[in-house]
Amino acid sequence: MMQETTIDRPIMPLRPTSFPRERPSRTADDLAGRPPKISVDHLNFYYGPKQALSDVTLMIPQHCVTALIGPSGCGKSTFLRCLNRMNDMIDNTRVEGEIILDGRSILGPKVDVVALRKRVGMVFQKSNPFPKSVFENVAYGPRVAGVRGKSVLYEIVEKSLVRAALWDEVKDRLNDSALQLSGGQQQRLCIARALATNPDVLLMDEPASALDPASTSRIEDLIFELRDRYTIVIVTHNMQQAARVSDQTAFFYQGELIEAGSTNELFTNPARKQTEDYITGRFG
Amino acid sequence: MSNSVIDVAPHGRFGIEGQAVRPRRWGEQVIGVALFGCALVSILTTVGIVIVLVAEAAQFFREVSIWEFLTGTEWSPKLENKFGILPLLCGTLLVMAGAAVIALPIGLLSAIYLSEYASSSVREVVKPVLEVLAGIPSVVFGYLAIVTISPLVRTIFPSAGVFNAASASIVVGFMVLPMVVSLSEDILRAVPRSLREAAYALGATKLDVTVKVVVPAAISGIVAAFLLALSRAIGETMAVALAAGNRPTLTINPLDEVQTMTAYIVQVSQGDTPAGTLEYRTIFAVGLALFVTTMFLNVLAQWFVARVREKYE
């Protein structure tokens, strides 16, 4: 927790140094012109009697990076986990509202959650490779999806590792245990594993918060590269990171979506006072 | 942590990275000694038992060669002076194997159900019931074997005797079942939640997650749980003494009457065998054999548990 506060509270000259950034963000007009990949409509979410999300409405445009920011406990991770129904695994939760992915609702008991999760991949805060070989980790998703045949699997594994910018480092160690990789490599392995099921959407829950600056920077480069192929939603505690990698930013506070907009605009010209206070480090 | 003794100590017995440390307080030392004393009780008991076992067994092996003891195929210490432990060992392993056939699959599947599938409300009912099962005295199980299970076995297999290894196996299987379930369940639940989430997030079904992630990750611990349960099954006395019979038989037919090592010890201890005789010393020789067998299983189990730890730490 200590670490979070130090990351969250830089009284930072965010505006002058962060822009223009090295990787160009998509403009507000570009975002508006894109079809929504996911649209969330009046979403409420409850853990037992406690409401964790109140009336969240947000469009997530295709092939863009959407960053969810906000202080701890603001509901951004809960929101992320609604998008692939990971919250189903927690007892005693309730969801209201609507989430539409490619024109179809993903809420409700009739939705095939297994199929949904193949389309909406997820990368977690703490890298969590299976205690298996590098190859088997990446091949897990395709295998449970019914892909058989070593050569087909190998092709998928190679492609996924290449996309996750890990192939060159592990191509000679595919049969080594994934737990022998460094922290940054493990996280990229988890990204490769998520890519191997060929999803459209990639959810990332603070993917770099446990990594050193060099590994963080590699993950950020990777997110930028993946943007043209996948729709990415990333939760981050680190506002500079949101500013560096995202096209759209959504600021959550106490379960509500306070403000969402193009990253450029939100960081340079926030519409709401709370957003401004948060991004300038006045609270967090 | 910064106001601990380490910072302020002027001089003392332990130096940590060159810093002197104040000697521990009086009370601390007294508590340390008292706790050590408690630990010593179990250590001394173990050492004492091992010494007695080995000493008496040594007396026995002065008269009977170890070779004869380990390879002889007949056990008839009273009438024929035949001291081959194989029939007793065989009876023990036969009962253990039968118990394993019952307890391991049922136990593992129950544990998987409880840890992966059951809702917390089901778990709250099932776990106490298992504890009750674990708390039933073994003599009750033995009685149950004679009045219920043995007749059942004989209805199905008319060739079986009143006392047979199968009935003993079945009751011992049920006796160790709670242990298998609760140890395995603990181990399955210890598999980090993050691994399950990773698998679910990849579109795995509950069965995929269980079979391909959770059980493989826990396999060493499950094996350890199995071994501990088997070791318990081997040491089980009352139920097998009642149900399996008292005739040392070298057989692998579960319908035969057999005598296990534990049942033999009970039989001789109960009788009026005078201390100091060779027959009396057989108890210690058999006891030592039993001790070595269960210790072997326990050590093996420890080894598997250590492997689990390595994996997650």
Coordinates of C-alpha atoms in Angstrom, one line a residue:
Chain A
M1 CA 0.0 0.0 0.0
M2 CA 2.9 2.3 0.7
Q3 CA 4.1 2.0 -2.8
E4 CA 0.7 2.9 -4.2
T5 CA 0.6 6.2 -2.3
T6 CA 4.0 7.2 -3.5
I7 CA 3.1 6.4 -7.1
D8 CA -0.3 8.1 -6.8
R9 CA 0.9 11.3 -5.2
P10 CA 3.5 12.8 -7.3
I11 CA 2.8 16.6 -7.3
M12 CA 3.8 16.3 -10.9
P13 CA 4.2 18.7 -13.7
L14 CA 2.2 16.2 -15.7
R15 CA 1.0 18.5 -18.4
P16 CA 4.2 20.0 -19.6
T17 CA 6.4 16.9 -19.6
S18 CA 3.9 14.2 -20.7
F19 CA 2.9 15.9 -24.0
P20 CA 3.7 15.6 -26.7
R21 CA 4.4 11.9 -26.0
E22 CA 6.6 9.7 -28.0
R23 CA 3.8 7.4 -29.0
P24 CA 1.0 9.5 -30.5
S25 CA -2.4 9.1 -28.9
R26 CA -5.5 8.8 -31.0
T27 CA -7.3 12.1 -31.2
A28 CA -10.8 12.8 -29.8
D29 CA -12.2 12.9 -33.3
D30 CA -10.6 9.6 -34.2
L31 CA -12.1 8.1 -31.1
A32 CA -15.5 9.4 -31.8
G33 CA -15.3 8.1 -35.4
R34 CA -14.6 4.5 -34.3
P35 CA -17.3 1.9 -33.7
P36 CA -17.8 1.0 -30.1
K37 CA -16.3 -2.4 -29.3
I38 CA -17.9 -2.5 -25.9
S39 CA -20.6 -0.2 -24.7
V40 CA -21.5 -0.2 -21.0
D41 CA -24.8 1.2 -20.1
H42 CA -25.9 2.2 -16.6
L43 CA -23.9 -0.5 -14.9
N44 CA -24.4 -1.2 -11.2
F45 CA -22.4 -3.8 -9.3
Y46 CA -22.8 -5.0 -5.8
Y47 CA -20.7 -7.2 -3.5
G48 CA -23.5 -8.4 -1.2
P49 CA -25.1 -5.2 0.1
K50 CA -22.2 -3.0 -0.8
Q51 CA -22.5 -1.2 -4.1
A52 CA -19.1 -1.1 -5.9
L53 CA -20.2 0.5 -9.2
S54 CA -23.0 3.1 -9.6
D55 CA -24.5 3.9 -12.9
V56 CA -21.4 3.6 -15.1
T57 CA -21.9 4.3 -18.7
L58 CA -18.9 4.1 -21.0
M59 CA -18.1 3.5 -24.7
I60 CA -14.9 1.6 -25.4
P61 CA -13.9 2.3 -29.0
Q62 CA -12.4 -0.4 -31.2
H63 CA -8.6 -0.7 -31.5
C64 CA -7.9 1.9 -28.9
V65 CA -6.3 1.7 -25.5
T66 CA -8.7 2.8 -22.7
A67 CA -7.1 3.5 -19.4
L68 CA -9.1 3.3 -16.2
I69 CA -7.7 5.4 -13.4
G70 CA -8.7 6.4 -9.9
P71 CA -7.7 5.8 -6.3
S72 CA -7.6 2.4 -4.7
G73 CA -11.1 1.0 -4.1
C74 CA -12.7 3.2 -6.7
G75 CA -14.2 0.3 -8.6
K76 CA -11.9 0.3 -11.7
S77 CA -10.8 -3.3 -11.3
T78 CA -14.4 -4.4 -10.5
F79 CA -15.4 -2.6 -13.7
L80 CA -12.7 -4.4 -15.7
R81 CA -13.7 -7.8 -14.3
C82 CA -17.3 -7.2 -15.4
L83 CA -16.1 -7.1 -19.0
N84 CA -15.1 -10.8 -19.0
R85 CA -17.5 -11.8 -16.2
M86 CA -14.6 -12.7 -13.9
N87 CA -16.8 -11.4 -11.0
D88 CA -19.0 -14.4 -11.5
M89 CA -16.4 -16.4 -9.5
I90 CA -17.1 -14.3 -6.4
D91 CA -20.0 -15.5 -4.4
N92 CA -22.8 -13.1 -3.6
T93 CA -22.3 -10.5 -6.2
R94 CA -25.0 -8.8 -8.3
V95 CA -24.9 -6.8 -11.5
E96 CA -27.4 -4.6 -13.1
G97 CA -27.4 -2.7 -16.4
E98 CA -26.0 -3.7 -19.7
I99 CA -22.7 -4.5 -21.3
I100 CA -22.7 -4.9 -25.1
L101 CA -19.8 -6.5 -26.9
D102 CA -20.0 -6.3 -30.7
G103 CA -23.7 -5.6 -30.5
R104 CA -24.6 -8.5 -28.2
S105 CA -25.2 -8.5 -24.5
I106 CA -22.7 -10.3 -22.4
L107 CA -24.6 -10.2 -19.1
G108 CA -27.3 -12.6 -18.1
P109 CA -27.3 -16.3 -17.4
K110 CA -27.7 -17.4 -21.0
V111 CA -24.4 -16.0 -22.2
D112 CA -21.7 -18.6 -22.8
V113 CA -19.1 -17.3 -20.4
V114 CA -16.4 -19.7 -21.6
A115 CA -16.8 -18.4 -25.2
L116 CA -16.8 -14.8 -23.9
R117 CA -13.6 -15.2 -22.1
K118 CA -11.9 -16.6 -25.2
R119 CA -12.8 -13.4 -26.9
V120 CA -11.9 -11.1 -24.0
G121 CA -8.5 -12.0 -22.7
M122 CA -7.1 -10.8 -19.4
V123 CA -3.7 -10.1 -17.9
F124 CA -3.5 -9.8 -14.1
Q125 CA -1.6 -7.5 -11.8
K126 CA 0.6 -10.2 -10.4
S127 CA 2.0 -12.4 -13.2
N128 CA 0.5 -15.8 -12.7
P129 CA 2.1 -18.3 -15.0
F130 CA 1.1 -21.9 -14.5
P131 CA 3.8 -24.1 -12.9
K132 CA 4.4 -25.6 -16.3
S133 CA 6.8 -25.0 -19.2
V134 CA 6.8 -21.8 -21.2
F135 CA 5.3 -23.7 -24.2
E136 CA 2.5 -25.3 -22.1
N137 CA 1.6 -21.9 -20.6
V138 CA 1.0 -20.3 -24.0
A139 CA -0.6 -23.5 -25.4
Y140 CA -3.0 -23.8 -22.5
G141 CA -5.7 -21.6 -24.0
P142 CA -5.7 -23.2 -27.4
R143 CA -5.6 -26.6 -25.8
V144 CA -8.7 -26.1 -23.7
A145 CA -10.3 -24.6 -26.9
G146 CA -9.7 -28.0 -28.5
V147 CA -6.7 -27.3 -30.7
R148 CA -4.7 -30.4 -31.2
G149 CA -1.5 -31.2 -33.1
K150 CA 1.9 -30.2 -32.0
S151 CA 2.7 -28.2 -35.2
V152 CA -0.5 -26.1 -35.0
L153 CA 0.1 -25.4 -31.4
Y154 CA 3.7 -24.6 -32.0
E155 CA 2.7 -22.1 -34.6
I156 CA 0.2 -20.4 -32.2
V157 CA 2.8 -20.4 -29.4
E158 CA 5.4 -18.8 -31.6
K159 CA 3.1 -16.2 -33.0
S160 CA 1.8 -15.3 -29.5
L161 CA 5.3 -15.0 -28.0
V162 CA 6.4 -12.9 -31.0
R163 CA 3.5 -10.5 -30.5
A164 CA 4.2 -10.3 -26.8
A165 CA 7.8 -9.4 -27.6
L166 CA 9.2 -12.4 -25.7
W167 CA 10.0 -14.8 -28.5
D168 CA 13.7 -13.9 -28.9
E169 CA 14.3 -14.3 -25.2
V170 CA 12.6 -17.7 -24.7
K171 CA 12.7 -19.4 -28.1
D172 CA 15.5 -21.7 -26.8
R173 CA 13.8 -22.3 -23.4
L174 CA 10.3 -23.3 -24.4
N175 CA 10.5 -26.4 -22.3
D176 CA 11.9 -24.7 -19.2
S177 CA 9.6 -23.9 -16.4
A178 CA 7.8 -20.6 -16.7
L179 CA 8.6 -19.9 -13.1
Q180 CA 12.3 -19.5 -14.0
L181 CA 11.7 -16.4 -16.1
S182 CA 12.2 -13.0 -14.7
G183 CA 9.2 -11.0 -13.4
G184 CA 9.0 -8.9 -16.6
Q185 CA 9.3 -11.9 -18.8
Q186 CA 6.6 -13.8 -16.8
Q187 CA 4.2 -10.9 -17.3
R188 CA 4.9 -10.8 -21.0
L189 CA 4.4 -14.6 -21.0
C190 CA 1.0 -14.0 -19.4
I191 CA 0.2 -11.5 -22.2
A192 CA 1.3 -14.1 -24.8
R193 CA -0.8 -16.7 -23.1
A194 CA -3.8 -14.3 -23.3
L195 CA -3.1 -13.6 -27.0
A196 CA -2.9 -17.3 -27.8
T197 CA -6.7 -17.7 -27.6
N198 CA -6.9 -15.0 -30.3
P199 CA -9.1 -12.5 -28.4
D200 CA -10.5 -9.3 -29.7
V201 CA -10.3 -7.5 -26.4
L202 CA -7.4 -7.5 -23.9
L203 CA -8.1 -6.5 -20.3
M204 CA -5.1 -5.6 -18.2
D205 CA -5.3 -5.1 -14.5
E206 CA -2.3 -3.0 -13.5
P207 CA 0.0 -5.2 -15.7
A208 CA 3.1 -3.3 -14.8
S209 CA 2.6 -2.4 -11.2
A210 CA 4.9 -5.1 -9.9
L211 CA 7.7 -4.5 -12.5
D212 CA 10.8 -2.5 -12.6
P213 CA 11.0 0.6 -14.8
A214 CA 12.7 -1.2 -17.7
S215 CA 10.2 -4.0 -17.8
T216 CA 7.3 -1.5 -17.4
S217 CA 8.6 0.4 -20.4
R218 CA 8.7 -2.8 -22.5
I219 CA 5.1 -3.6 -21.5
E220 CA 4.0 -0.1 -22.4
D221 CA 5.7 -0.4 -25.8
L222 CA 3.9 -3.7 -26.3
I223 CA 0.5 -2.2 -25.4
F224 CA 1.1 0.4 -28.0
E225 CA 2.0 -2.1 -30.6
L226 CA -1.0 -4.3 -29.8
R227 CA -3.4 -1.4 -30.2
D228 CA -3.9 -1.9 -33.9
R229 CA -5.0 -5.4 -33.5
Y230 CA -6.8 -5.5 -30.2
T231 CA -9.1 -3.4 -28.2
I232 CA -7.3 -2.8 -24.9
V233 CA -8.6 -1.8 -21.5
I234 CA -6.0 -1.2 -18.9
V235 CA -6.4 -0.4 -15.2
T236 CA -3.5 1.6 -13.8
H237 CA -2.5 3.3 -10.6
N238 CA 0.1 5.2 -12.5
M239 CA -1.3 8.3 -14.2
Q240 CA 1.9 8.9 -16.2
Q241 CA 1.4 5.4 -17.5
A242 CA -2.2 6.2 -18.5
A243 CA -1.0 9.4 -20.2
R244 CA 1.8 7.5 -22.0
V245 CA -0.2 4.5 -23.4
S246 CA -3.9 5.3 -23.6
D247 CA -6.1 6.9 -26.2
Q248 CA -9.1 7.3 -23.9
T249 CA -9.0 7.7 -20.1
A250 CA -11.8 7.1 -17.7
F251 CA -11.6 8.4 -14.1
F252 CA -13.4 6.5 -11.4
Y253 CA -14.0 7.7 -7.9
Q254 CA -16.0 5.9 -5.3
G255 CA -17.7 3.6 -7.7
E256 CA -18.7 6.3 -10.1
L257 CA -17.4 7.2 -13.5
I258 CA -16.5 10.8 -12.9
E259 CA -15.2 11.6 -16.4
A260 CA -14.1 9.9 -19.5
G261 CA -12.6 11.3 -22.6
S262 CA -9.7 11.3 -24.9
T263 CA -6.5 11.0 -22.9
N264 CA -5.2 14.2 -24.4
E265 CA -8.2 16.2 -23.3
L266 CA -8.7 14.6 -19.9
F267 CA -5.1 15.3 -18.8
T268 CA -4.8 18.7 -20.3
N269 CA -8.3 20.0 -19.8
P270 CA -10.3 18.0 -17.4
A271 CA -14.0 18.9 -17.2
R272 CA -14.5 18.0 -13.6
K273 CA -12.9 19.4 -10.5
Q274 CA -12.4 16.0 -9.0
T275 CA -10.5 14.8 -12.1
E276 CA -8.3 17.8 -12.0
D277 CA -7.5 17.3 -8.3
Y278 CA -6.7 13.6 -8.9
I279 CA -4.5 14.0 -11.9
T280 CA -2.6 16.9 -10.3
G281 CA -2.0 14.8 -7.3
R282 CA -4.1 16.7 -4.8
F283 CA -5.7 13.6 -3.6
G284 CA -5.4 9.9 -4.4
Chain B
M1 CA 10.3 -2.2 13.6
S2 CA 12.8 0.6 14.0
N3 CA 12.4 0.8 17.8
S4 CA 13.4 -2.9 18.3
V5 CA 16.1 -3.9 20.7
I6 CA 18.6 -4.2 17.8
D7 CA 18.9 -0.5 17.4
V8 CA 19.4 0.5 21.0
A9 CA 21.4 -2.4 22.4
P10 CA 24.8 -1.4 23.8
H11 CA 26.5 -4.7 24.1
G12 CA 25.2 -8.2 24.0
R13 CA 25.6 -11.8 23.0
F14 CA 24.5 -11.6 19.4
G15 CA 25.8 -9.2 16.9
I16 CA 23.8 -8.6 13.8
E17 CA 25.8 -7.1 11.0
G18 CA 28.3 -5.7 13.5
Q19 CA 25.8 -4.3 15.8
A20 CA 25.8 -5.4 19.4
V21 CA 22.5 -6.6 20.8
R22 CA 21.2 -6.5 24.4
P23 CA 20.8 -10.0 26.0
R24 CA 17.3 -11.3 25.9
R25 CA 15.1 -10.5 28.9
W26 CA 14.7 -12.9 31.7
G27 CA 11.1 -13.7 31.0
E28 CA 11.9 -14.5 27.4
Q29 CA 14.4 -17.0 28.5
V30 CA 12.1 -18.7 30.9
I31 CA 9.4 -19.0 28.3
G32 CA 12.0 -20.3 25.8
V33 CA 13.1 -23.0 28.2
A34 CA 9.5 -23.9 29.2
L35 CA 8.6 -24.3 25.5
F36 CA 11.7 -26.3 24.8
G37 CA 10.7 -28.6 27.7
C38 CA 7.3 -29.2 26.2
A39 CA 8.9 -30.1 22.9
L40 CA 11.4 -32.3 24.7
V41 CA 8.6 -34.5 26.0
S42 CA 7.6 -35.7 22.6
I43 CA 11.2 -36.0 21.5
L44 CA 12.1 -38.1 24.5
T45 CA 9.1 -40.2 24.1
T46 CA 10.0 -41.0 20.6
V47 CA 13.6 -41.7 21.4
G48 CA 12.5 -43.9 24.3
I49 CA 10.2 -45.9 22.2
V50 CA 12.7 -46.4 19.5
I51 CA 15.4 -47.5 22.1
V52 CA 13.0 -50.0 23.7
L53 CA 11.9 -51.3 20.3
V54 CA 15.4 -51.7 19.0
A55 CA 16.8 -53.2 22.2
E56 CA 14.1 -55.8 22.6
A57 CA 14.1 -56.5 18.9
A58 CA 17.9 -57.0 19.1
Q59 CA 17.3 -59.7 21.7
F60 CA 14.9 -61.3 19.4
F61 CA 17.3 -61.2 16.4
R62 CA 19.9 -62.9 18.6
E63 CA 17.8 -66.0 18.4
V64 CA 16.2 -65.6 15.0
S65 CA 18.2 -64.4 12.0
I66 CA 17.1 -61.3 10.3
W67 CA 17.1 -63.2 7.1
E68 CA 14.7 -65.8 8.3
F69 CA 12.5 -63.0 9.8
L70 CA 12.3 -61.1 6.5
T71 CA 12.0 -64.0 4.1
G72 CA 10.3 -66.7 6.0
T73 CA 6.8 -67.5 4.6
E74 CA 5.3 -68.9 7.8
W75 CA 4.5 -67.1 11.0
S76 CA 3.8 -69.5 13.8
P77 CA 5.8 -68.4 16.8
K78 CA 4.0 -70.4 19.4
L79 CA 3.6 -73.9 17.9
E80 CA 6.2 -74.3 15.2
N81 CA 8.8 -71.7 16.0
K82 CA 8.5 -70.2 12.6
F83 CA 9.2 -66.5 12.4
G84 CA 8.7 -65.3 8.9
I85 CA 7.1 -61.9 8.9
L86 CA 5.9 -62.1 5.3
P87 CA 2.4 -63.4 6.1
L88 CA 1.8 -60.5 8.6
L89 CA 3.4 -58.0 6.2
C90 CA 1.3 -59.4 3.4
G91 CA -1.9 -59.2 5.5
T92 CA -1.1 -55.6 6.4
L93 CA -0.4 -54.6 2.9
L94 CA -3.5 -56.4 1.6
V95 CA -5.7 -54.5 4.0
M96 CA -3.9 -51.3 3.2
A97 CA -4.2 -51.7 -0.5
G98 CA -7.9 -52.5 -0.2
A99 CA -8.4 -49.4 2.0
A100 CA -6.5 -47.3 -0.6
V101 CA -8.7 -48.5 -3.4
I102 CA -11.7 -47.2 -1.4
A103 CA -10.3 -44.1 0.3
L104 CA -8.1 -42.6 -2.3
P105 CA -10.5 -42.1 -5.3
I106 CA -13.5 -41.3 -3.1
G107 CA -11.4 -39.0 -1.0
L108 CA -9.8 -37.2 -3.8
L109 CA -13.0 -36.7 -5.7
S110 CA -14.8 -35.5 -2.6
A111 CA -11.9 -33.1 -2.0
I112 CA -12.2 -31.8 -5.5
Y113 CA -15.9 -31.4 -5.1
L114 CA -15.5 -29.5 -1.8
S115 CA -12.7 -27.2 -3.0
E116 CA -13.8 -26.5 -6.6
Y117 CA -17.5 -27.2 -7.0
A118 CA -19.3 -27.0 -3.7
S119 CA -20.9 -23.7 -2.6
S120 CA -19.8 -22.4 0.8
S121 CA -23.1 -23.5 2.3
V122 CA -22.6 -27.1 1.2
R123 CA -19.1 -27.0 2.5
E124 CA -20.3 -25.8 5.9
V125 CA -22.5 -28.9 6.2
V126 CA -20.1 -31.5 4.7
K127 CA -17.0 -30.6 6.6
P128 CA -18.5 -31.1 10.1
V129 CA -20.0 -34.4 9.0
L130 CA -16.6 -35.6 7.9
E131 CA -15.2 -34.6 11.3
V132 CA -17.8 -36.7 12.9
L133 CA -16.8 -39.6 10.7
A134 CA -13.2 -39.1 11.8
G135 CA -14.2 -39.1 15.4
I136 CA -15.9 -42.4 15.5
P137 CA -13.9 -44.8 17.6
S138 CA -12.2 -47.5 15.6
V139 CA -13.7 -50.3 17.7
V140 CA -17.1 -49.2 16.5
F141 CA -15.8 -49.5 12.9
G142 CA -14.5 -53.0 13.7
Y143 CA -17.9 -54.0 15.1
L144 CA -19.6 -52.5 12.1
A145 CA -17.3 -54.6 9.9
I146 CA -18.3 -57.8 11.6
V147 CA -22.0 -57.3 11.8
T148 CA -22.7 -55.5 8.6
I149 CA -19.9 -55.5 6.1
S150 CA -18.7 -59.0 6.5
P151 CA -22.2 -60.5 5.9
L152 CA -22.5 -58.3 2.9
V153 CA -19.2 -59.4 1.5
R154 CA -20.2 -63.0 2.1
T155 CA -23.5 -62.5 0.3
I156 CA -21.7 -61.3 -2.7
F157 CA -18.8 -63.7 -2.4
P158 CA -20.0 -66.9 -0.7
S159 CA -16.4 -68.3 -0.5
A160 CA -15.4 -65.6 1.9
G161 CA -15.0 -66.4 5.6
V162 CA -16.5 -64.6 8.5
F163 CA -13.2 -62.8 9.0
N164 CA -11.7 -61.6 5.8
A165 CA -9.3 -59.0 4.6
A166 CA -11.9 -57.3 2.3
S167 CA -14.2 -56.3 5.2
A168 CA -11.2 -54.9 7.1
S169 CA -10.2 -53.0 4.0
I170 CA -13.6 -51.5 3.6
V171 CA -13.9 -50.2 7.1
V172 CA -10.3 -49.0 7.2
G173 CA -11.0 -47.3 3.9
F174 CA -13.9 -45.4 5.5
M175 CA -11.9 -44.7 8.6
V176 CA -9.1 -42.9 6.7
L177 CA -11.5 -41.3 4.2
P178 CA -12.0 -38.1 6.2
M179 CA -8.2 -37.7 6.5
V180 CA -7.8 -38.0 2.7
V181 CA -10.6 -35.6 2.1
S182 CA -9.5 -32.9 4.5
L183 CA -5.8 -33.1 3.7
S184 CA -6.4 -33.1 0.0
E185 CA -9.0 -30.3 0.2
D186 CA -6.6 -28.1 2.2
I187 CA -3.9 -28.7 -0.5
L188 CA -6.3 -28.0 -3.4
R189 CA -7.5 -24.8 -1.7
A190 CA -3.9 -23.8 -1.2
V191 CA -3.4 -23.6 -5.0
P192 CA -3.2 -19.9 -5.5
R193 CA -6.5 -18.3 -6.7
S194 CA -4.5 -16.4 -9.3
L195 CA -3.8 -19.7 -11.1
R196 CA -7.5 -20.5 -11.3
E197 CA -8.3 -17.0 -12.4
A198 CA -5.6 -17.2 -15.1
A199 CA -7.2 -20.4 -16.4
Y200 CA -10.8 -19.2 -16.3
A201 CA -9.7 -16.0 -18.1
L202 CA -8.5 -18.1 -20.9
G203 CA -11.9 -19.6 -21.5
A204 CA -11.3 -22.8 -19.5
T205 CA -14.3 -24.7 -18.1
K206 CA -14.4 -25.7 -14.5
L207 CA -13.4 -29.2 -15.4
D208 CA -10.4 -27.9 -17.4
V209 CA -9.3 -25.7 -14.6
T210 CA -9.6 -28.6 -12.1
V211 CA -8.0 -31.3 -14.2
K212 CA -5.3 -29.3 -16.0
V213 CA -4.4 -26.6 -13.5
V214 CA -5.5 -27.2 -9.9
V215 CA -4.8 -30.9 -9.5
P216 CA -1.5 -30.9 -11.4
A217 CA -0.3 -27.9 -9.3
A218 CA -1.3 -29.8 -6.1
I219 CA -0.2 -33.2 -7.1
S220 CA 2.7 -33.5 -4.8
G221 CA 0.6 -32.5 -1.8
I222 CA -2.1 -34.9 -2.8
V223 CA 0.4 -37.8 -3.0
A224 CA 1.7 -36.8 0.5
A225 CA -1.9 -36.9 1.8
F226 CA -2.4 -40.3 0.3
L227 CA 0.8 -41.6 1.9
L228 CA -0.1 -40.2 5.3
A229 CA -3.5 -41.9 5.0
L230 CA -1.9 -45.2 4.0
S231 CA 0.5 -44.9 6.9
R232 CA -2.5 -44.4 9.1
A233 CA -4.3 -47.4 7.5
I234 CA -1.2 -49.6 8.2
G235 CA -1.1 -48.5 11.8
E236 CA -4.9 -49.1 12.3
T237 CA -5.4 -51.8 14.9
M238 CA -8.7 -52.3 16.5
A239 CA -10.9 -52.5 13.4
V240 CA -8.5 -54.9 11.6
A241 CA -8.0 -57.0 14.7
L242 CA -11.8 -57.5 14.8
A243 CA -12.5 -57.8 11.1
A244 CA -9.6 -59.4 9.3
G245 CA -9.1 -62.3 11.7
N246 CA -6.2 -63.8 13.4
R247 CA -4.7 -66.3 11.1
P248 CA -1.4 -65.3 9.5
T249 CA -1.8 -66.2 5.9
L250 CA 0.5 -65.5 2.9
T251 CA -2.2 -64.6 0.4
I252 CA -3.3 -61.9 -1.9
N253 CA -6.9 -63.0 -1.9
P254 CA -8.9 -60.4 -0.1
L255 CA -11.6 -62.9 0.9
D256 CA -9.1 -64.9 3.0
E257 CA -8.7 -64.5 6.7
V258 CA -5.4 -62.7 7.4
Q259 CA -3.6 -61.3 10.3
T260 CA -1.9 -57.9 10.2
M261 CA 1.1 -56.8 12.1
T262 CA -1.0 -54.7 14.4
A263 CA -3.5 -57.4 15.0
Y264 CA -0.7 -59.9 15.9
I265 CA 0.7 -57.4 18.5
V266 CA -2.8 -57.1 20.0
Q267 CA -3.2 -60.8 20.2
V268 CA 0.1 -61.5 21.9
S269 CA -0.2 -58.5 24.3
Q270 CA -3.6 -59.6 25.4
G271 CA -2.6 -63.2 26.1
D272 CA -0.6 -64.4 29.0
T273 CA 2.7 -64.5 27.2
P274 CA 5.4 -64.3 29.9
A275 CA 7.8 -61.4 29.6
G276 CA 11.3 -62.3 28.4
T277 CA 10.4 -65.2 26.3
L278 CA 11.0 -65.3 22.6
E279 CA 7.3 -65.1 21.8
Y280 CA 7.1 -62.0 24.0
R281 CA 10.0 -60.5 22.0
T282 CA 8.3 -61.1 18.7
I283 CA 6.0 -58.1 19.6
F284 CA 9.0 -55.8 19.5
A285 CA 10.4 -57.3 16.3
V286 CA 7.0 -56.9 14.6
G287 CA 6.6 -53.5 16.2
L288 CA 9.9 -52.5 14.7
A289 CA 8.9 -53.7 11.3
L290 CA 5.6 -51.8 11.5
F291 CA 7.5 -48.7 12.7
V292 CA 9.9 -48.9 9.8
T293 CA 7.1 -49.3 7.3
T294 CA 5.0 -46.3 8.5
M295 CA 8.1 -44.2 9.0
F296 CA 9.1 -44.9 5.4
L297 CA 5.7 -43.7 4.2
N298 CA 5.8 -40.6 6.4
V299 CA 9.3 -39.6 5.2
L300 CA 8.2 -40.1 1.6
A301 CA 5.2 -37.9 2.3
Q302 CA 7.4 -35.2 3.8
W303 CA 9.5 -35.3 0.7
F304 CA 6.5 -34.7 -1.5
V305 CA 5.3 -31.9 0.8
A306 CA 8.7 -30.2 0.5
R307 CA 8.4 -30.4 -3.2
V308 CA 5.1 -28.6 -3.1
R309 CA 6.6 -25.8 -1.0
E310 CA 9.5 -25.4 -3.5
K311 CA 7.0 -24.8 -6.2
Y312 CA 5.2 -21.9 -4.6
E313 CA 8.0 -20.2 -2.7

